[in-house]
Short mmCIF file of C-alpha atoms in Angstrom, two decimals:
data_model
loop_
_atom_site.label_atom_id
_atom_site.label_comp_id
_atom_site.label_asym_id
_atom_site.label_seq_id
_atom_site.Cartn_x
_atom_site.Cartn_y
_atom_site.Cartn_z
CA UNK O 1 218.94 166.94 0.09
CA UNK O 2 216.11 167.52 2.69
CA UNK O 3 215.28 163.35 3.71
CA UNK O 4 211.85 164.18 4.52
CA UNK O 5 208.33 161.92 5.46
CA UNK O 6 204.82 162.69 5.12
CA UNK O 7 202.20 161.80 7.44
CA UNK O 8 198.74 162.33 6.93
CA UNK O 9 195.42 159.77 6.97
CA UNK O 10 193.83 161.44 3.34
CA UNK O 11 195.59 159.71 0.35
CA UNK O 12 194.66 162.69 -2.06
CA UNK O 13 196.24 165.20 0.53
CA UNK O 14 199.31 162.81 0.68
CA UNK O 15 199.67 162.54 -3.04
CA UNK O 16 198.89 166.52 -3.77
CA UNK O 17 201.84 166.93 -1.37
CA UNK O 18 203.85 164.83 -2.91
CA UNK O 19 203.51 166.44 -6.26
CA UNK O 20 204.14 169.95 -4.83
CA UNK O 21 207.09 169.13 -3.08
CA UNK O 22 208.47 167.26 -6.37
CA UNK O 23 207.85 170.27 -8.52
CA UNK O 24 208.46 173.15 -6.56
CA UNK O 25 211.20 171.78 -3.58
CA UNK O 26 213.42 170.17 -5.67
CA UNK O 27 216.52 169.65 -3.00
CA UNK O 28 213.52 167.76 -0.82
CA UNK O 29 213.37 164.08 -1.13
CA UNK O 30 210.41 161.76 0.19
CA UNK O 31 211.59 159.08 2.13
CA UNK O 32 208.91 157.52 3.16
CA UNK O 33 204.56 158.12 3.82
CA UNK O 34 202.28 156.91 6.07
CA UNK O 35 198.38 156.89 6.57
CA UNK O 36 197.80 157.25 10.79
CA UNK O 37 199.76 157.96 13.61
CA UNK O 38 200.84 153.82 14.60
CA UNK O 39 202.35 153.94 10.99
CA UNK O 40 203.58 157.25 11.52
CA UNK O 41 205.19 155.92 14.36
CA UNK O 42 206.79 152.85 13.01
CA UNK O 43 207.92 154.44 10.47
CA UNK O 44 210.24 157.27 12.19
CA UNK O 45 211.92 154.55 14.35
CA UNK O 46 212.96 153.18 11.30
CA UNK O 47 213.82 156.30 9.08
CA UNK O 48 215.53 159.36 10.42
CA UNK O 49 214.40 162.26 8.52
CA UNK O 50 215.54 165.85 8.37
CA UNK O 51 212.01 167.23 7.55
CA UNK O 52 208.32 165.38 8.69
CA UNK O 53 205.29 166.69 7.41
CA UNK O 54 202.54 165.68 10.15
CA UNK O 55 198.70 166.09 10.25
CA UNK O 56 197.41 167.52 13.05
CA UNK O 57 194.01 165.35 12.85
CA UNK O 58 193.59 161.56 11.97
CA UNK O 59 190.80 159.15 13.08
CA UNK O 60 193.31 156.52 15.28
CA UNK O 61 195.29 159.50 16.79
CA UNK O 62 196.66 163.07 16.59
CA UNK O 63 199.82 163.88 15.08
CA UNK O 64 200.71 165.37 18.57
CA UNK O 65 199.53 161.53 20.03
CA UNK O 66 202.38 160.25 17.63
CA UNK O 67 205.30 162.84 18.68
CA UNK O 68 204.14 161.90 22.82
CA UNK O 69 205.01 158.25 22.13
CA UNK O 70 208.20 158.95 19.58
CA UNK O 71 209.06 160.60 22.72
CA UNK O 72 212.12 162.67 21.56
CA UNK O 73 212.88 164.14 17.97
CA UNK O 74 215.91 165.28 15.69
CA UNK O 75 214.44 166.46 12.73
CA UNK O 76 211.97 169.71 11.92
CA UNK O 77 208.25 169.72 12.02
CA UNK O 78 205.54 171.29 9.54
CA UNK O 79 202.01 170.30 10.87
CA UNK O 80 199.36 170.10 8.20
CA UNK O 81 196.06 171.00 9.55
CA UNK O 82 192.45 172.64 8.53
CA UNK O 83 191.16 173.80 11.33
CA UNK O 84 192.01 173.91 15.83
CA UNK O 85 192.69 177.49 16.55
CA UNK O 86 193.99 176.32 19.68
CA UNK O 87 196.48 174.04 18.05
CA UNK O 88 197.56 176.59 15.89
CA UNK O 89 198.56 178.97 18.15
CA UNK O 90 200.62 176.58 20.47
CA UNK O 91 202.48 175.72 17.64
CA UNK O 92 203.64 179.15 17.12
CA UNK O 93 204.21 180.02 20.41
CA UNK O 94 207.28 177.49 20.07
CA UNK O 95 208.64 178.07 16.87
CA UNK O 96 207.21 175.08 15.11
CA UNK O 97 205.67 176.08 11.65
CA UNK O 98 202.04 174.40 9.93
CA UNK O 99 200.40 174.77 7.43
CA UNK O 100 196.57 175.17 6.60
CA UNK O 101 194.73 172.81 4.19
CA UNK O 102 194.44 172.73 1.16
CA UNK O 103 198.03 173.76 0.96
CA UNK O 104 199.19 176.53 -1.43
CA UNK O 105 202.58 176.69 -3.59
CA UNK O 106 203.73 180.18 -1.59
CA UNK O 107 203.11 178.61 1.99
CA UNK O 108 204.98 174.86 1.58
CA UNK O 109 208.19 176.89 -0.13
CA UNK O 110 208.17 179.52 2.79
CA UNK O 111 207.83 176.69 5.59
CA UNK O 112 209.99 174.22 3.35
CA UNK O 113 212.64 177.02 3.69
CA UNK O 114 212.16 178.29 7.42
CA UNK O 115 212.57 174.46 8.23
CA UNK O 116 216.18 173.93 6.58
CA UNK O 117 217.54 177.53 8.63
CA UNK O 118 215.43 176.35 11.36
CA UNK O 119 217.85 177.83 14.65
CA UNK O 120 215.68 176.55 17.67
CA UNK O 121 216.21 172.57 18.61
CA UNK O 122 213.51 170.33 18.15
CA UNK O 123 213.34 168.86 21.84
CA UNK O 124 213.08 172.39 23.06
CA UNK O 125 210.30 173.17 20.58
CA UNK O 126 208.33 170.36 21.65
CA UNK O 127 208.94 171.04 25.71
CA UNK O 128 207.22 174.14 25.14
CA UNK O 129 204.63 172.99 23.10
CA UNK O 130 203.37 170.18 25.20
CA UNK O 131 204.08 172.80 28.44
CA UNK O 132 201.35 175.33 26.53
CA UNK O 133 199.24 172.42 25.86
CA UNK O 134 198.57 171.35 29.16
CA UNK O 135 197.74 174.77 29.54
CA UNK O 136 194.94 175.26 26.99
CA UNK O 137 192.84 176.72 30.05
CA UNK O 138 195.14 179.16 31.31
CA UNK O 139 197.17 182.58 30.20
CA UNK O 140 200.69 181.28 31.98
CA UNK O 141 202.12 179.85 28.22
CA UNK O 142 205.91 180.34 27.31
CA UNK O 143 207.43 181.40 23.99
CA UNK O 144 210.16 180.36 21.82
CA UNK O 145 212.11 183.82 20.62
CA UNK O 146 214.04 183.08 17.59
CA UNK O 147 217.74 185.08 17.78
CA UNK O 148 220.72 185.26 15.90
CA UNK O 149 222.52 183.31 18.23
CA UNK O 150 219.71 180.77 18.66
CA UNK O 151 216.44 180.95 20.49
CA UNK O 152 215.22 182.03 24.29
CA UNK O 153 212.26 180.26 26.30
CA UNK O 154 210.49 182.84 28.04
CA UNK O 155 207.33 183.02 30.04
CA UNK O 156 204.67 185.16 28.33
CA UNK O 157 203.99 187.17 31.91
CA UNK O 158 207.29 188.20 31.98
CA UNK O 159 207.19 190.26 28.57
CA UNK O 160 206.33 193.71 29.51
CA UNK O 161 206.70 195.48 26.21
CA UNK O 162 207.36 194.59 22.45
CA UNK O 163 209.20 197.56 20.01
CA UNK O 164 209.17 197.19 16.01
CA UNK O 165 212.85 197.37 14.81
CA UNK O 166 211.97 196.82 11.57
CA UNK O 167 211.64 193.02 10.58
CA UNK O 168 212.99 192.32 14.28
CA UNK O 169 211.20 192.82 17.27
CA UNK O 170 212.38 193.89 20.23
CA UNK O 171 211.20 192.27 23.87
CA UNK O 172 211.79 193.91 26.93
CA UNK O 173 210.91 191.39 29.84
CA UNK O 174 211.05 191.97 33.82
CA UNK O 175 214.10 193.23 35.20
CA UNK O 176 214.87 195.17 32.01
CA UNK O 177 216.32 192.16 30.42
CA UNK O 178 216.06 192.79 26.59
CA UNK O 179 216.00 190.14 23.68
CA UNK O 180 216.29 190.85 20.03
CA UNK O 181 213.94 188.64 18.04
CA UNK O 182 214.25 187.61 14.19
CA UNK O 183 210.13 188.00 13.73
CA UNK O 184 207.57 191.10 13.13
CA UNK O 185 205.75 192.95 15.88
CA UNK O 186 202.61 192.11 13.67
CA UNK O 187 203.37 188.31 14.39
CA UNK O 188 203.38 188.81 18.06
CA UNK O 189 200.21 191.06 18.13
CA UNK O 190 198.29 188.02 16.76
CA UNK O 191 200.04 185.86 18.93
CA UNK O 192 199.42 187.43 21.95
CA UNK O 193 196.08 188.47 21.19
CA UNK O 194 194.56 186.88 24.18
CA UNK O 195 197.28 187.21 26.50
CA UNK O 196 196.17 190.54 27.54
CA UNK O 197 198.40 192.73 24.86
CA UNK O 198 197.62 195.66 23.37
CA UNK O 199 198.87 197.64 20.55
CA UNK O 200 199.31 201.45 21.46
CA UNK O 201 201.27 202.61 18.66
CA UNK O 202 202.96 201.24 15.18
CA UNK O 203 206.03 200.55 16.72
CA UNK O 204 204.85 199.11 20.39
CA UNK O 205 202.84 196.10 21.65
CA UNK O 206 202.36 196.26 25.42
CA UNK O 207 201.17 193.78 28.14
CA UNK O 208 198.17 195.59 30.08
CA UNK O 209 199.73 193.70 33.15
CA UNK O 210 202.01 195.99 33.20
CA UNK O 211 200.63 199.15 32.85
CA UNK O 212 201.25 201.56 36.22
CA UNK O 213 200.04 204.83 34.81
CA UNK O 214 198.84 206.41 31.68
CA UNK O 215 199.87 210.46 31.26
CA UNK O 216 197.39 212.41 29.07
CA UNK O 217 198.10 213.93 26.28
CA UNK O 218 197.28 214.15 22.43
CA UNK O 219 196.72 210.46 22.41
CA UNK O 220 198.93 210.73 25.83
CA UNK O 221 201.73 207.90 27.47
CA UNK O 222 201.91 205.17 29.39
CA UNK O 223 204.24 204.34 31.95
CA UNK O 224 205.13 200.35 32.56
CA UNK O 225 206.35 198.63 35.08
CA UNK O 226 210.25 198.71 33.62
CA UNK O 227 209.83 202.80 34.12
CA UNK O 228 209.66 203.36 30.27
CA UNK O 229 207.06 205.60 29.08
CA UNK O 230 205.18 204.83 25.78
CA UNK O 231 203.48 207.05 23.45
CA UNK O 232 199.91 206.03 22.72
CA UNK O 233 198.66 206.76 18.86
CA UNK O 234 195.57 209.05 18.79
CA UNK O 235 193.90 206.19 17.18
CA UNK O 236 194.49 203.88 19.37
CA UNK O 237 193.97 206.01 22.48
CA UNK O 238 190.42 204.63 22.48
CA UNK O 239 190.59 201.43 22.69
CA UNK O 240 193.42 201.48 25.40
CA UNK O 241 190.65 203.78 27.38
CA UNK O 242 188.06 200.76 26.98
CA UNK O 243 190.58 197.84 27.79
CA UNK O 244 190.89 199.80 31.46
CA UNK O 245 187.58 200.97 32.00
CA UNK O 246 188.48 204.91 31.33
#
């Protein structure tokens, strides 16, 4: 069984939960609930669960206010949340999963079961979230790639390329180092969305830092800084032409 806790400051949101996981996560087990983040708190140094379920927003606190003063954790994270854009996308950069209000039968089994084969440690999960957090102003984030063998912390700067391989993607970083990751390429497009990435072709996501030269052609190439030359898609020669000024 899945020992798991719920934290969250709305009753009804607590209790429709409850009655989800009951009915439709039956090896998950509610240990214990509580209404704001000083509960929350008091709570987890009492009860070690395997699974906490943790609102993002609450009037006396943030769910990431409670996990600053637990300090350290041991068990998996699902953050409940309806709305911080921001939020949401530092919580995928490292591998933690949320999900949005209200919460729907299909999304709480998929996170409920990406939780219990969960590869990445918690403490490094939370290092890199709190490292992206502090910089909410900047580009200079880091990434938790899920592998087969367990996960890599990598600087988002240093990813020159992306390659579809199927449901895996493929990241080639500086110095041609190359890491096979369990996750789509149409995950990382969103995620790097604002990180200066660009999608040239169905299989390939590029960084635009790293563009030396583009070759014409049909829709034509690029050449990046690891030497490797990318075809561009006709239909997506365009907007590579506007993201460089062409």
């Amino acid at each position: 069984m899945t020992r798991t806790i719920l934290i969250d400051d709305e009753t009804n949101t607590r209790a429709a939960l409850r009655a989800l996981l009951e009915h439709y996560c039956p090896d998950v087990t509610i240990i214990g609930e509580a209404a704001s983040a000083e509960e929350g708190l008091q709570l987890l140094r009492e009860q070690t669960p395997d699974l906490l379920f943790l609102d993002v927003e609450m009037p006396l606190g943030s769910g990431f206010d409670l996990l600053d003063m637990l300090g350290s954790a041991s068990f998996d994270i699902i953050f409940t949340t309806a709305h911080d854009r921001y939020a949401l996308r530092a919580i995928k950069f490292c591998a933690l999963d949320y999900l949005l209000k209200p919460v729907g039968v299909a999304d709480l089994r998929e996170a409920v079961a990406k939780a219990q084969r969960q590869q990445a440690p918690v403490a490094a999960q939370l290092h890199t979230f709190y490292d992206n957090m502090r910089e909410r102003n900047g580009l200079t984030g880091k990434v938790v790639l899920p592998t087969m063998q367990g996960f890599e912390v990598v600087e988002v700067a240093r990813v020159v390329r992306c390659q579809s391989d199927d449901n895996y993607t493929l990241f080639v970083l500086e110095g041609k180092e190359r890491i096979l990751v369990s996750r789509t390429l149409k995950e990382y497009e969103e995620l790097f969305t604002d990180y200066g990435f660009i999608r040239i072709h169905q299989s390939h996501l590029i960084n635009a830092a790293h563009v030396k030269r583009y070759i014409k052609g049909s829709g034509g190439y690029v050449q990046l800084t690891d030497d490797s030359i990318i075809e561009v898609s006709r239909r997506k020669k365009e907007e590579l032409m506007k993201r460089f000024g062409a």
